[in-house]
Each structure stands twice: as structure tokens, then as C-alpha cells.
Short mmCIF file of C-alpha atoms in Angstrom, two decimals:
data_model
loop_
_atom_site.label_atom_id
_atom_site.label_comp_id
_atom_site.label_asym_id
_atom_site.label_seq_id
_atom_site.Cartn_x
_atom_site.Cartn_y
_atom_site.Cartn_z
CA MET A 1032 55.34 -19.35 -10.30
CA GLU A 1033 52.86 -17.75 -12.39
CA LYS A 1034 50.64 -21.13 -11.87
CA ILE A 1035 51.59 -20.74 -8.31
CA GLN A 1036 50.29 -17.22 -7.89
CA ASN A 1037 47.08 -18.08 -9.95
CA SER A 1038 46.37 -20.80 -8.10
CA LEU A 1039 46.21 -18.49 -4.64
CA LYS A 1040 44.62 -16.21 -6.84
CA GLN A 1041 41.91 -18.87 -7.22
CA PHE A 1042 41.87 -19.91 -3.89
CA LYS A 1043 41.60 -16.42 -2.56
CA ALA A 1044 38.43 -16.22 -4.61
CA HIS A 1045 37.15 -19.58 -3.62
CA ILE A 1046 37.34 -18.28 0.16
CA LEU A 1047 35.89 -15.08 -0.50
CA ARG A 1048 33.08 -16.55 -2.15
CA LYS A 1049 32.11 -19.20 0.58
CA PRO A 1050 29.30 -18.73 2.53
CA LEU A 1051 29.55 -18.07 6.15
CA LYS A 1052 30.03 -21.49 7.87
CA ARG A 1053 26.88 -19.71 10.29
CA ALA A 1054 24.51 -19.99 7.10
CA ASN A 1055 21.90 -22.10 8.86
CA HIS A 1056 20.37 -18.62 7.60
CA SER A 1057 18.36 -18.71 11.58
CA SER A 1058 18.10 -14.90 10.53
CA CYS A 1059 15.19 -15.64 8.21
CA GLN A 1060 13.12 -18.06 9.81
CA PHE A 1061 9.37 -16.58 9.36
CA GLN A 1062 7.05 -18.62 8.13
CA THR A 1063 3.37 -18.00 8.99
CA GLU A 1064 1.46 -21.05 10.59
CA LYS A 1065 -1.74 -19.47 8.42
CA LYS A 1066 -0.51 -21.56 5.49
CA TRP A 1067 -3.21 -20.15 3.21
CA LEU A 1068 -1.91 -16.69 3.43
CA ARG A 1069 1.58 -17.90 2.10
CA LEU A 1070 2.44 -17.45 -1.36
CA GLN A 1071 1.92 -20.87 -3.07
CA TYR A 1072 1.53 -21.85 -7.00
CA HIS A 1073 0.07 -24.63 -8.66
CA ALA A 1074 1.63 -27.38 -10.19
CA ASN A 1075 1.45 -25.80 -13.35
CA TYR A 1076 2.86 -22.66 -11.95
CA HIS A 1077 0.37 -20.41 -11.93
CA ILE A 1078 0.19 -18.70 -8.66
CA LYS A 1079 -3.02 -19.50 -6.71
CA LYS A 1080 -5.49 -16.32 -6.62
CA PRO A 1081 -7.42 -15.46 -3.28
CA ASP A 1082 -10.33 -17.52 -4.11
CA GLU A 1083 -8.05 -20.48 -4.78
CA LEU A 1084 -7.15 -20.48 -1.10
CA GLU A 1085 -10.38 -19.95 0.59
CA ASN A 1086 -10.74 -24.34 0.88
CA GLY A 1087 -7.63 -24.04 3.18
CA MET A 1088 -8.64 -21.66 5.00
CA GLU A 1089 -9.40 -21.34 8.98
CA ASP A 1090 -11.09 -19.60 11.45
CA PRO A 1091 -9.58 -17.88 14.08
CA PRO A 1092 -9.15 -20.21 17.62
CA GLY A 1093 -10.95 -17.78 20.00
CA LEU A 1094 -15.01 -15.71 20.09
CA ILE A 1095 -15.23 -12.86 17.74
CA ASP A 1096 -17.30 -9.76 18.99
CA GLU A 1097 -19.59 -10.00 16.05
CA LYS A 1098 -20.13 -5.62 15.73
CA LEU A 1099 -16.66 -5.37 15.45
CA LEU A 1100 -16.16 -8.19 12.80
CA ASP A 1101 -19.24 -5.88 10.89
CA LYS A 1102 -16.97 -2.69 10.87
CA THR A 1103 -13.82 -4.33 9.95
CA PHE A 1104 -15.31 -6.33 7.15
CA GLY A 1105 -17.44 -3.65 6.24
CA SER A 1106 -13.98 -1.81 5.74
CA LEU A 1107 -12.26 -4.46 4.12
CA ILE A 1108 -15.35 -5.26 1.42
CA GLY A 1109 -16.10 -1.53 1.31
CA LEU A 1110 -12.65 -1.11 -0.24
CA ALA A 1111 -12.58 -3.81 -2.70
CA LEU A 1112 -16.53 -2.96 -3.69
CA GLY A 1113 -15.11 0.94 -4.20
CA ASP A 1114 -12.31 -0.10 -6.24
CA ALA A 1115 -14.49 -2.91 -8.40
CA LEU A 1116 -17.74 -0.42 -9.09
CA GLY A 1117 -14.80 2.26 -10.32
CA ALA A 1118 -12.50 -0.39 -12.07
CA HIS A 1119 -14.13 -0.10 -15.69
CA VAL A 1120 -14.16 3.52 -15.99
CA GLU A 1121 -10.86 4.05 -14.49
CA PHE A 1122 -9.15 7.13 -16.24
CA ARG A 1123 -12.93 8.58 -17.84
CA PRO A 1124 -13.00 12.21 -17.65
CA HIS A 1125 -16.21 13.88 -15.49
CA GLU A 1126 -17.45 14.47 -18.47
CA TYR A 1127 -17.82 11.79 -20.06
CA LEU A 1128 -19.32 10.24 -16.43
CA LEU A 1129 -22.16 13.17 -16.58
CA LEU A 1130 -23.26 11.13 -19.80
CA ASN A 1131 -22.85 7.85 -18.39
CA PRO A 1132 -23.03 7.89 -14.81
CA VAL A 1133 -21.91 4.85 -13.26
CA LYS A 1134 -25.06 2.80 -11.54
CA ASP A 1135 -24.04 -0.79 -10.86
CA LEU A 1136 -21.08 -3.10 -10.92
CA GLU A 1137 -19.91 -3.73 -14.25
CA GLY A 1138 -17.14 -5.82 -15.72
CA GLY A 1139 -15.07 -5.24 -18.72
CA GLY A 1140 -14.42 -1.12 -19.53
CA THR A 1141 -10.72 -0.11 -18.88
CA TRP A 1142 -9.05 -3.43 -17.95
CA GLY A 1143 -11.67 -6.21 -19.20
CA LEU A 1144 -12.34 -7.78 -15.82
CA LYS A 1145 -14.97 -9.65 -14.76
CA LYS A 1146 -18.06 -7.96 -12.91
CA GLY A 1147 -16.64 -7.71 -9.09
CA GLN A 1148 -12.53 -8.31 -9.84
CA PHE A 1149 -10.94 -5.51 -8.39
CA THR A 1150 -7.46 -3.44 -8.88
CA ASP A 1151 -4.30 -2.77 -7.44
CA ASP A 1152 -6.21 -0.80 -4.25
CA ALA A 1153 -7.80 -3.80 -3.48
CA SER A 1154 -4.53 -6.45 -3.59
CA MET A 1155 -2.10 -4.23 -1.96
CA ALA A 1156 -4.77 -3.83 1.20
CA LEU A 1157 -5.25 -7.84 0.84
CA CYS A 1158 -1.02 -7.77 1.54
CA LEU A 1159 -1.17 -5.67 3.80
CA GLY A 1160 -3.66 -7.14 6.10
CA ILE A 1161 -2.06 -10.38 5.76
CA SER A 1162 1.00 -9.05 6.81
CA LEU A 1163 -0.21 -8.32 9.85
CA VAL A 1164 -1.90 -11.31 10.97
CA ALA A 1165 1.18 -13.30 9.91
CA ARG A 1166 3.33 -11.25 11.97
CA ARG A 1167 0.85 -10.36 14.36
CA ASP A 1168 2.41 -7.37 14.60
CA PHE A 1169 3.33 -4.18 12.11
CA ILE A 1170 6.59 -4.59 10.13
CA PRO A 1171 7.39 -2.48 7.47
CA TYR A 1172 9.92 -4.87 5.86
CA ASP A 1173 7.47 -7.50 5.44
CA GLN A 1174 4.69 -5.12 4.08
CA LEU A 1175 6.86 -4.54 1.13
CA VAL A 1176 8.07 -8.09 0.83
CA ARG A 1177 4.21 -9.31 -0.20
CA TYR A 1178 3.55 -6.00 -2.01
CA LYS A 1179 6.84 -7.31 -4.22
CA TRP A 1180 5.21 -10.64 -4.35
CA TRP A 1181 1.79 -8.90 -5.50
CA PHE A 1182 4.29 -6.88 -8.22
CA GLU A 1183 6.89 -9.95 -9.26
CA HIS A 1184 4.20 -12.81 -8.81
CA GLY A 1185 0.22 -11.54 -8.92
CA TYR A 1186 0.58 -12.12 -5.16
CA MET A 1187 -3.40 -11.54 -3.70
CA SER A 1188 -4.40 -10.08 -7.66
CA SER A 1189 -7.90 -10.94 -8.65
CA THR A 1190 -6.18 -12.20 -12.14
CA GLY A 1191 -3.31 -13.39 -10.88
CA HIS A 1192 -1.02 -11.14 -12.69
CA CYS A 1193 0.12 -7.51 -11.13
CA PHE A 1194 -2.07 -4.80 -12.93
CA ASP A 1195 -2.93 -1.05 -12.81
CA ILE A 1196 0.41 -0.54 -10.58
CA GLY A 1197 1.17 3.37 -9.59
CA ALA A 1198 4.27 5.01 -11.13
CA ALA A 1199 5.50 5.93 -7.41
CA THR A 1200 4.78 2.39 -6.18
CA SER A 1201 6.48 0.51 -8.91
CA GLN A 1202 9.37 2.83 -8.03
CA SER A 1203 9.48 2.40 -4.59
CA LEU A 1204 9.18 -1.24 -4.61
CA GLN A 1205 12.06 -1.86 -7.93
CA GLU A 1206 14.03 0.05 -4.76
CA PHE A 1207 13.28 -2.25 -2.33
CA ILE A 1208 14.57 -5.19 -4.77
CA HIS A 1209 17.49 -3.21 -5.13
CA ARG A 1210 18.18 -2.89 -1.45
CA GLN A 1211 17.07 -6.43 -1.00
CA THR A 1212 20.38 -7.58 -3.52
CA VAL A 1213 22.36 -5.93 -1.83
CA PHE A 1214 21.87 -6.62 1.60
CA ALA A 1215 21.46 -10.07 0.83
CA LYS A 1216 25.15 -9.73 -0.96
CA SER A 1217 26.21 -7.63 2.36
CA TYR A 1218 24.90 -10.83 4.80
CA ARG A 1219 25.57 -13.65 2.90
CA ILE A 1220 21.86 -14.38 2.68
CA PRO A 1221 20.58 -16.00 -0.22
CA LEU A 1222 17.92 -13.60 -1.75
CA LYS A 1223 15.29 -15.83 -1.66
CA LYS A 1224 15.70 -16.30 2.33
CA LEU A 1225 15.51 -12.94 2.79
CA ASP A 1226 11.64 -12.59 2.02
CA TYR A 1227 11.28 -14.30 5.24
CA LEU A 1228 13.87 -12.47 7.48
CA SER A 1229 13.16 -12.51 11.20
CA ASP A 1230 15.75 -11.49 13.18
CA PRO A 1231 15.00 -8.02 14.86
CA SER A 1232 18.57 -6.42 14.42
CA LEU A 1233 18.41 -6.78 10.63
CA LEU A 1234 15.15 -6.06 10.32
CA GLN A 1235 16.04 -2.73 11.97
CA ASN A 1236 19.18 -2.09 9.87
CA PHE A 1237 17.26 -2.82 6.51
CA SER A 1238 16.14 0.86 5.29
CA VAL A 1239 12.20 0.36 5.14
CA TYR A 1240 11.81 4.19 3.68
CA CYS A 1241 11.72 3.84 -0.25
CA SER A 1242 10.45 6.54 -1.78
CA LYS A 1243 11.75 9.58 -2.80
CA SER A 1244 10.54 12.81 -0.06
CA ASP A 1245 8.31 14.35 -2.77
CA VAL A 1246 5.89 11.51 -3.54
CA ALA A 1247 2.37 12.30 -2.45
CA GLY A 1248 0.26 10.03 -4.27
CA ASN A 1249 -3.04 8.39 -3.49
CA GLY A 1250 -1.55 5.07 -3.33
CA ALA A 1251 -0.83 5.31 -0.38
CA LEU A 1252 -4.23 6.05 1.24
CA MET A 1253 -5.86 3.39 -1.09
CA ARG A 1254 -4.97 0.64 0.81
CA LEU A 1255 -4.46 1.66 4.62
CA ALA A 1256 -7.88 0.58 6.16
CA PRO A 1257 -5.78 -2.50 7.09
CA VAL A 1258 -3.93 -0.65 9.94
CA PRO A 1259 -6.02 1.36 11.59
CA LEU A 1260 -8.66 -2.01 11.48
CA PHE A 1261 -6.04 -4.36 13.80
CA PHE A 1262 -4.89 -1.77 16.10
CA TYR A 1263 -8.07 0.59 16.84
CA LYS A 1264 -7.87 -0.44 20.83
CA HIS A 1265 -4.27 1.51 20.71
CA PRO A 1266 -5.29 5.02 18.83
CA GLN A 1267 -2.10 6.51 18.92
CA GLU A 1268 -0.43 3.57 17.52
CA ALA A 1269 -3.26 2.80 14.87
CA THR A 1270 -2.21 6.71 13.93
CA GLU A 1271 1.29 6.68 13.61
CA PHE A 1272 1.19 3.31 12.21
CA SER A 1273 -1.30 4.07 9.77
CA GLY A 1274 1.45 7.45 8.84
CA TYR A 1275 4.30 4.72 8.28
CA SER A 1276 2.51 2.35 6.40
CA GLY A 1277 2.27 4.78 3.42
CA GLN A 1278 5.40 6.82 3.44
CA ILE A 1279 7.35 3.45 2.63
CA THR A 1280 6.29 3.77 -0.26
CA HIS A 1281 5.03 7.58 -0.89
CA GLY A 1282 8.07 9.41 1.13
CA ASP A 1283 6.40 12.96 1.16
CA ASN A 1284 5.09 14.29 4.20
CA LYS A 1285 1.74 15.37 2.52
CA ALA A 1286 1.12 11.05 2.14
CA TYR A 1287 2.14 10.93 5.75
CA ASP A 1288 0.05 12.86 7.15
CA ALA A 1289 -3.34 12.13 5.07
CA CYS A 1290 -2.34 8.87 6.02
CA ARG A 1291 -2.36 9.48 9.69
CA TYR A 1292 -5.52 11.30 9.69
CA TYR A 1293 -7.20 8.96 7.60
CA GLY A 1294 -6.50 6.04 9.93
CA ALA A 1295 -7.38 8.35 13.00
CA LEU A 1296 -10.65 8.44 11.22
CA ILE A 1297 -11.18 5.10 10.79
CA CYS A 1298 -9.59 4.28 14.59
CA ALA A 1299 -12.50 6.37 15.84
CA THR A 1300 -15.07 4.47 13.84
CA LEU A 1301 -14.50 1.47 15.25
CA ASN A 1302 -14.25 3.17 19.17
CA ASP A 1303 -18.17 4.23 18.39
CA TYR A 1304 -17.84 7.57 17.65
CA THR A 1305 -20.99 9.26 15.55
CA LYS A 1306 -20.39 10.82 12.00
CA GLU A 1307 -20.33 14.33 13.31
CA GLN A 1308 -17.92 13.38 15.95
CA LEU A 1309 -15.77 12.16 12.78
CA LEU A 1310 -16.48 14.81 10.47
CA ASP A 1311 -15.91 17.82 13.26
CA LYS A 1312 -13.65 20.22 12.38
CA ASP A 1313 -11.72 20.10 15.55
CA PHE A 1314 -11.48 16.44 15.27
CA TYR A 1315 -7.49 16.83 15.45
CA LYS A 1316 -7.20 19.39 18.08
CA LYS A 1317 -9.37 17.08 20.38
CA HIS A 1318 -7.67 14.04 19.56
CA LYS A 1319 -4.11 15.79 19.17
CA SER A 1320 -2.23 12.92 21.36
CA TRP A 1321 -3.40 10.36 18.75
CA PHE A 1322 -0.90 12.20 16.77
CA GLY A 1323 1.84 12.07 19.07
CA ASN A 1324 0.93 15.92 19.55
CA LYS A 1325 2.46 16.67 15.83
CA PRO A 1326 1.00 19.03 13.61
CA LEU A 1327 -0.49 18.19 10.41
CA CYS A 1328 0.83 19.89 7.40
CA GLU A 1329 -1.18 22.78 6.24
CA GLU A 1330 -3.01 20.86 3.11
CA ILE A 1331 -4.14 18.15 5.26
CA LYS A 1332 -5.06 20.88 7.91
CA GLN A 1333 -7.21 22.28 6.10
CA ILE A 1334 -9.17 19.45 4.70
CA ALA A 1335 -9.14 18.12 8.97
CA GLU A 1336 -10.96 21.55 9.62
CA GLY A 1337 -13.59 20.65 6.61
CA SER A 1338 -12.31 22.12 2.96
CA TYR A 1339 -14.37 19.03 1.67
CA LYS A 1340 -17.48 20.25 2.50
CA LYS A 1341 -18.59 21.81 -0.79
CA LYS A 1342 -22.44 21.17 -1.42
CA GLY A 1343 -21.22 21.58 -5.33
CA GLY A 1344 -18.96 18.84 -5.38
CA TYR A 1345 -17.21 18.58 -8.12
CA GLN A 1346 -18.13 22.34 -9.63
CA ASP A 1347 -16.84 23.61 -6.17
CA GLY A 1348 -13.62 22.13 -6.89
CA ILE A 1349 -13.90 18.36 -5.48
CA ARG A 1350 -11.80 15.83 -7.78
CA GLY A 1351 -11.17 11.95 -7.85
CA LYS A 1352 -7.17 12.97 -9.24
CA GLY A 1353 -4.06 10.89 -7.85
CA TYR A 1354 -2.96 13.79 -5.92
CA ILE A 1355 -3.37 12.21 -2.12
CA VAL A 1356 -4.48 15.80 -1.09
CA ASN A 1357 -7.07 15.88 -4.11
CA ALA A 1358 -8.20 11.91 -2.87
CA LEU A 1359 -8.42 12.37 0.67
CA GLU A 1360 -10.75 15.92 -0.12
CA ALA A 1361 -12.84 13.81 -2.24
CA ALA A 1362 -13.26 10.69 -0.26
CA LEU A 1363 -14.47 13.00 2.43
CA TRP A 1364 -16.30 14.47 0.20
CA ALA A 1365 -18.80 11.65 -0.51
CA PHE A 1366 -19.03 10.58 2.88
CA TRP A 1367 -20.00 14.06 3.91
CA SER A 1368 -22.47 14.06 1.30
CA ASP A 1369 -23.64 10.37 1.27
CA ASN A 1370 -27.14 10.70 3.02
CA ASN A 1371 -26.05 7.98 5.10
CA SER A 1372 -26.38 5.85 1.80
CA PHE A 1373 -22.91 3.93 1.02
CA GLU A 1374 -24.47 3.20 -2.38
CA GLN A 1375 -24.75 6.51 -3.37
CA GLY A 1376 -21.85 7.55 -1.54
CA VAL A 1377 -19.82 5.23 -3.54
CA LEU A 1378 -21.33 6.34 -7.02
CA ALA A 1379 -20.68 10.08 -6.11
CA ALA A 1380 -17.02 9.49 -5.52
CA ILE A 1381 -16.91 7.46 -8.43
CA ASN A 1382 -18.83 9.41 -11.07
CA LEU A 1383 -15.81 12.23 -9.92
CA GLY A 1384 -14.22 10.83 -12.90
CA ASP A 1385 -10.46 10.47 -13.36
CA ASP A 1386 -8.83 7.42 -10.78
CA THR A 1387 -12.32 6.32 -9.87
CA ASP A 1388 -12.02 3.23 -7.91
CA THR A 1389 -8.98 4.68 -6.12
CA THR A 1390 -11.12 7.73 -4.64
CA ALA A 1391 -13.90 4.85 -4.17
CA ALA A 1392 -11.74 2.55 -2.31
CA ILE A 1393 -10.57 5.41 0.03
CA TYR A 1394 -14.32 6.06 0.46
CA GLY A 1395 -15.13 2.64 0.96
CA GLN A 1396 -12.68 2.35 3.71
CA LEU A 1397 -14.18 5.07 5.89
CA ALA A 1398 -17.77 4.64 5.07
CA GLY A 1399 -18.01 0.79 5.04
CA ALA A 1400 -16.33 0.49 8.88
CA TYR A 1401 -19.13 3.58 9.80
CA TYR A 1402 -22.31 1.82 8.56
CA GLY A 1403 -20.85 -1.84 8.69
CA TYR A 1404 -21.16 -4.75 6.35
CA LYS A 1405 -24.83 -5.97 7.28
CA LYS A 1406 -25.65 -1.94 5.68
CA LEU A 1407 -23.83 -2.21 2.85
CA PRO A 1408 -25.42 -3.26 -0.50
CA LYS A 1409 -25.86 -7.08 -0.94
CA LYS A 1410 -26.66 -6.72 -4.21
CA TRP A 1411 -22.88 -5.73 -4.34
CA VAL A 1412 -21.28 -7.12 -1.80
CA ASN A 1413 -21.74 -10.63 -2.64
CA GLN A 1414 -20.45 -10.14 -6.23
CA VAL A 1415 -17.24 -9.12 -4.94
CA TYR A 1416 -14.56 -11.23 -5.95
CA ALA A 1417 -12.69 -13.91 -3.22
CA ASN A 1418 -15.22 -12.18 -0.76
CA LYS A 1419 -15.02 -15.63 1.56
CA PHE A 1420 -11.44 -14.98 1.79
CA ILE A 1421 -11.67 -11.28 2.89
CA LEU A 1422 -14.39 -12.09 5.31
CA ASN A 1423 -11.85 -14.88 6.75
CA LEU A 1424 -9.13 -11.87 6.56
CA SER A 1425 -10.95 -9.99 8.26
CA LYS A 1426 -12.39 -12.44 11.34
CA TRP A 1427 -8.04 -13.05 12.41
CA ILE A 1428 -7.75 -9.21 11.74
CA VAL A 1429 -10.17 -8.90 14.62
CA TYR A 1430 -8.80 -11.31 16.41
CA GLU A 1431 -4.45 -10.91 16.35
CA GLY A 1432 -5.39 -7.03 16.79
CA GLU A 1433 -7.71 -7.85 19.87
CA ASN A 1434 -4.61 -9.83 21.28
CA TRP A 1435 -2.22 -7.41 20.16
CA LYS A 1436 0.36 -5.47 23.00
CA GLN A 1437 2.45 -2.70 23.05
CA THR A 1438 5.91 -3.29 21.67
CA ASP A 1439 8.95 -1.65 20.63
CA VAL A 1440 8.92 -0.45 16.79
CA ILE A 1441 11.58 -1.96 14.80
CA LEU A 1442 11.86 1.02 12.62
CA PRO A 1443 14.96 3.07 11.65
CA SER A 1444 15.57 6.70 12.55
CA SER A 1445 14.23 9.50 11.25
CA GLN A 1446 17.09 10.17 8.82
CA CYS A 1447 17.41 6.42 8.31
CA THR A 1448 16.63 5.85 4.64
CA ALA A 1449 20.15 5.35 3.10
CA ASP A 1450 20.70 2.38 0.69
CA ALA A 1451 20.47 -1.07 2.48
CA GLY A 1452 23.85 -1.89 1.87
CA ASN A 1453 25.14 1.58 3.33
CA SER A 1454 23.86 0.66 6.79
CA VAL A 1455 25.63 -2.84 7.12
CA PRO A 1456 28.16 -3.50 9.44
CA ILE A 1457 31.45 -3.65 7.97
CA GLU A 1458 32.53 -6.60 9.17
CA HIS A 1459 29.74 -8.55 7.53
CA GLN A 1460 30.76 -6.66 4.22
CA ILE A 1461 31.73 -9.19 1.80
CA LEU A 1462 34.90 -7.76 -0.53
CA ASP A 1463 33.34 -8.25 -4.00
CA VAL A 1464 30.52 -5.40 -3.08
CA ASN A 1465 31.51 -2.15 -3.27
CA ILE A 1466 29.52 -0.40 -0.91
CA GLU A 1467 30.53 3.22 -2.02
CA SER A 1468 29.32 2.58 -5.44
CA VAL A 1469 25.79 1.70 -4.22
CA PRO A 1470 24.06 5.46 -5.23
CA LEU A 1471 22.25 7.34 -1.96
CA THR A 1472 19.67 9.01 -2.03
CA HIS A 1473 19.39 9.25 1.69
CA ARG A 1474 21.43 9.83 5.01
CA ASN A 1475 21.90 7.72 7.50
CA SER A 1476 22.12 8.46 11.42
CA GLY A 1477 22.24 5.21 12.86
CA ASN A 1478 18.89 2.75 14.24
CA LYS A 1479 17.05 3.08 17.07
CA THR A 1480 14.49 0.74 18.90
CA VAL A 1481 11.88 2.61 21.25
CA PRO A 1482 8.88 2.68 22.29
CA ILE A 1483 6.06 4.03 20.58
CA GLY A 1484 4.88 6.66 22.99
CA LYS A 1485 8.82 7.78 23.21
CA GLN A 1486 9.30 7.71 19.52
CA ILE A 1487 10.73 10.82 17.95
CA ARG A 1488 9.81 12.10 14.50
CA ARG A 1489 10.92 9.17 12.44
CA HIS A 1490 8.84 9.23 9.36
CA SER A 1491 10.70 12.07 8.50
CA ILE A 1492 12.42 12.54 5.13
CA LEU A 1493 12.71 15.74 4.29
CA ASP A 1494 16.43 16.34 4.18
CA VAL A 1495 16.99 13.59 1.18
CA GLU A 1496 18.89 15.12 -1.75
CA ASN A 1497 17.11 17.39 -3.60
CA SER A 1498 14.88 16.31 -6.58
CA ASN A 1499 14.24 17.94 -9.79
CA ASN A 1500 11.16 16.12 -10.07
CA HIS A 1501 8.73 17.23 -7.63
CA LEU A 1502 5.34 15.37 -7.98
CA ILE A 1503 3.33 18.51 -6.82
CA SER A 1504 -1.00 18.19 -7.88
CA ASN A 1505 -0.42 19.79 -11.47
CA GLN A 1506 2.06 18.22 -12.34
CA TYR A 1507 0.43 14.17 -11.75
CA THR A 1508 -0.63 13.39 -14.91
CA VAL A 1509 -0.98 10.87 -17.76
CA SER A 1510 -3.12 10.71 -20.43
CA GLN A 1511 -6.18 9.57 -21.41
CA PHE A 1512 -6.05 5.29 -22.32
CA ASN A 1513 -7.18 4.83 -25.53
CA LEU A 1514 -9.77 2.14 -24.15
CA ASN A 1515 -10.42 0.20 -26.78
CA GLU A 1516 -7.10 -0.92 -27.01
CA ILE A 1517 -6.72 -2.36 -23.37
CA SER A 1518 -9.71 -3.70 -23.16
CA SER A 1519 -8.79 -7.31 -22.06
CA LEU A 1520 -6.15 -9.14 -20.54
CA LYS A 1521 -3.94 -10.42 -23.85
CA ALA A 1522 -4.23 -6.95 -25.41
CA ARG A 1523 -2.58 -5.67 -22.10
CA GLU A 1524 0.00 -7.90 -22.51
CA GLN A 1525 0.49 -7.44 -26.10
CA ILE A 1526 1.38 -3.43 -25.48
CA SER A 1527 5.03 -2.82 -26.26
CA ALA A 1528 7.07 -2.35 -23.46
CA SER A 1529 8.64 0.61 -25.65
CA LYS A 1530 5.34 2.51 -24.96
CA LEU A 1531 5.84 2.36 -21.41
CA SER A 1532 7.86 4.92 -19.21
CA PRO A 1533 11.53 3.19 -18.09
CA VAL A 1534 10.86 2.90 -14.41
CA TYR A 1535 8.41 0.34 -15.46
CA ARG A 1536 8.79 -3.89 -15.35
CA PRO A 1537 6.58 -5.08 -18.41
CA SER A 1538 7.32 -8.58 -16.56
CA PRO A 1539 5.54 -8.59 -13.38
CA GLY A 1540 2.32 -6.66 -15.13
CA ILE A 1541 1.35 -3.37 -16.81
CA SER A 1542 1.22 -0.34 -15.11
CA ARG A 1543 -1.46 2.18 -15.32
CA LYS A 1544 0.16 5.19 -14.30
CA GLN A 1545 3.37 4.40 -16.35
CA TYR A 1546 1.76 3.93 -19.65
CA ASN A 1547 1.54 7.58 -21.16
CA ARG A 1548 -0.36 7.95 -24.40
CA LYS A 1549 -0.62 11.33 -25.27
CA SER A 1550 -4.35 12.71 -26.04
CA PRO A 1551 -4.85 16.62 -25.65
CA ARG A 1552 -8.51 15.25 -24.60
CA ASN A 1553 -7.97 14.07 -21.40
CA GLU A 1554 -4.80 14.68 -19.04
CA MET A 1555 -5.51 12.91 -15.12
CA ASN A 1556 -3.73 13.49 -12.27
CA ALA A 1557 -2.98 9.95 -11.64
CA ALA A 1558 0.89 9.24 -10.15
CA ASN A 1559 0.14 6.55 -7.24
#
């Protein structure tokens, strides 16, 4: 009798483990026809880096507006150039740069990069741009997938490895990976196939807001440009999507509003606004419809009204920190005071010190779009890593963006930021997954799909559980690196995982914002 009972238990367990008969996984059929944008490896299992994908690139089939391409490529290459220019002195304080100002593109330094190679800022921007082009739409889930590829495999990295990742971004991507795991089990979808999720209802069910509500690092802003570049013909969508693009990894309203405001400025640049119009203290008031008539939070409102217009720059309080309010103000100060010279502005942004590459990358997005590629310093742009790949992506952003039409937005409702497993219909849950054991960080109030013009304020996740680790401006601190110890990739790989913060995943790469070596000389604001 005991043997029969055991056999029945084994049979029952076998039945429960069996995949659904509909498991041809028709819900995970997405694959871009643009093969050079896919996750690809060499025969030796090393990932193909952007410059190694250039031979397979194809140009768009239709004509492209050259003026629009000049601005689009200017913005993306401006971002990458700012990143590359600032990378070798990243974490250096302003006092150091007063004595050793950056004047040219250099290699070595903080990350031991070759001249022209970029860090996380440009890598994530490429991931975002590729998602828009591959999906021909704004799909936050796909954006997170590509960020995950960068995090785990080095996708779109200039070195083939993920490095220089911010703590907030790392935490959000780990949360996304966790949600994917729960979601895959709940729907009986192989985890590897879930990266290619294509079913609209499942995309709607997956909660893409992976950040805590109080995270306001500059990592949301540093990668922004592809969104307003793609949707520039639709200013309201460009502005709102800009906010969403940041908030999936940085949940604070300040991050959302900073991205909305900066996205609107880039959008206006592509619509031929003058510099005076862009920097008008009443820009927000005159374009409230772009913002869905929703207000800006007080800190971003002050910046929009011109708080960055300080002739003294650093002496007047402008800082190149990792807090998104500081970063936005610093980038706009550099643009306002650059005397219509990209070179002057980007160097001024870098020489503020601290998060040098990100401040310069944020400046480069707007200034590059405004001045256009043809007016950027050729002595530098020609040395930017994978510039041909960036040019090709720019062409596709112009082409697909011009052909985009208003669609329904597949996003969770305003409070649907619970763990993904919690939003899975009960009939699809398997018995060996205890959904109740999954920690909840947000409430789930259902999902909707509505046209962008009729959307309620979906971005708000203020109703989440209170967190004790509020990341306000004076708490975005990370100590100055011993630059001699991390001057090469080999040295970085040898850094013990015990020296990294608990949230760090040593396997994908090394985190600049989580490595914490005590130094009374310099504590910088760098939690992006």
C-alpha cells in the first residue's frame, strides 16, 4: 500500500511538473529582423561588441532627413563623447581638476579604458535606442531585457563586460531578474525564452517598475536621449515616455520629472527651437500640454525656471554629483554657459568633478542635438568607440521614429508595481510556487491599456511601503577610489567581492557606485 501511495505521489509530482500542452511558447516569439542588434557571441563564447557588429549592419530602406539625422546622431555621439571624455577622471574631485583640468580625449585613468571607449552611460543609451528600433515602439519590458543583457553579458559594452554600473540600476535589474523568474514559473515559460516576450496581455501583466520609490540617481537621465529622438514628432508622448524610461529603474518622482523635462528639451531641439526658447524660464508653462498638464515637483520646477543660470558655476553651488537634481542642473548650466561651443561646454561639465562622465553625457545629449553632429569637434568624435554603429543606430531611430504612429501603451496601472508573480492569474500559477512568499514592495490595483492622451498618472509609486534608506542628495555618497588599484581591467576583475556592497553581483562586472573604500578626502554623490 505504501508503495502505491509513493507511486501516486511521484505521478502527481510528474504531472504538476509537465509543461502546458500549449507550450510552443507562442507568447515569446519576438525577434528583430535587424540581426546586428541581437545578442550575439563569437565561437569562443565571447560576446560580440558593438564595433564587431558593424560588418552586418544595414541602412534603412527609405530616405532619411539629413538635418534630422545630423541632430539625432549629434545627440547620441555627443552623449558617448561626453562619457568617453569624462571616464578617465571619474570620481576625481573638483579640487583635483582645478590643478589637472581635462582638455582632451584620453585613455587610462579610472577604468583603464582605451581612448574613446565609453562606460555605462552610453552602453545603456544604446540598449534603449536598440529597443525602440527593434520593437518599433516604447516597450519598457524590452528595455529592461536589454539592460539585463548588458548587466549579465556585457551587451553594448565597449569592453565586452558590464562595468561602472550604478547601485540603483544594479538593484533594479536584480529585481527585474527575480520577477522574470517568478513570472516564468507562473506561466510555465522557459526563462530563456521570456526575454522575447511578445504577447500584449502578458507584457501588460508584467510589472516593469523595478525600483524603490525614493531612488533619484542620475542613471535615469544619462541614457535618456533615444526616447525624445525617436518620438520628437509627438511631443506629449516624447515627454511622458521620457519619464517612464527613467522610472522603471529610478522610482522617485524627481527622476520621473527630470527625465520628462529634459526629454521635452531634446524634443524641442529637434523641432528647431532656439537656445533662448529652450532655456526660457517659462518653457514648462508654455508647453504644459506636452507634460499632460501635470506639474513638476518643486526641485525640478526650480531648475526649469532657471536655477542653473549661475555665472560662478561651481563657486555658486553647481555640482556634478550623482543625485539627479544636481546632475540636471549641472548639465543645463554647462549648456547655458558654453558660448555656443560644444567643446567648451563638455569640458566645463567634466571639470566640475565627481561624476564626470555622466554629467558630460547628460550635457552631450542636449548640446549634441542642438549643435548637430557637423558642429561637434571632429578631433574627438572620430575617435569615439563604435561611432559607425552609433551612426547606423541613429539612422534607424530617425527612420522608425518617422514611421511610428500613436498606439495604445502597454504599461501597468499607476499602482501596479507589485512583484510580477503577484499579478499572475491564478489559473496559470503552478502549485510549487508559493506566490504569497514573494516579498511585496508595492500594491497591485490591476492593469489597463489606454491611449496615451487619456492616461492617468501611471508613473506615481508614492504609495509603496516606506523605506529606511532614503536616497536624498546628502546621502548619495561613495568614497574616492584608489585609482592606482583599478587602473586596468585585470586589476578590477581581481577586486574581492567582499569589498563590494551586498547587492552587487560580481559575475557580470564591477560596480563603480557600490565599491566603497573609506576615504576622508573625498566622498562623492554617486548612487545612479
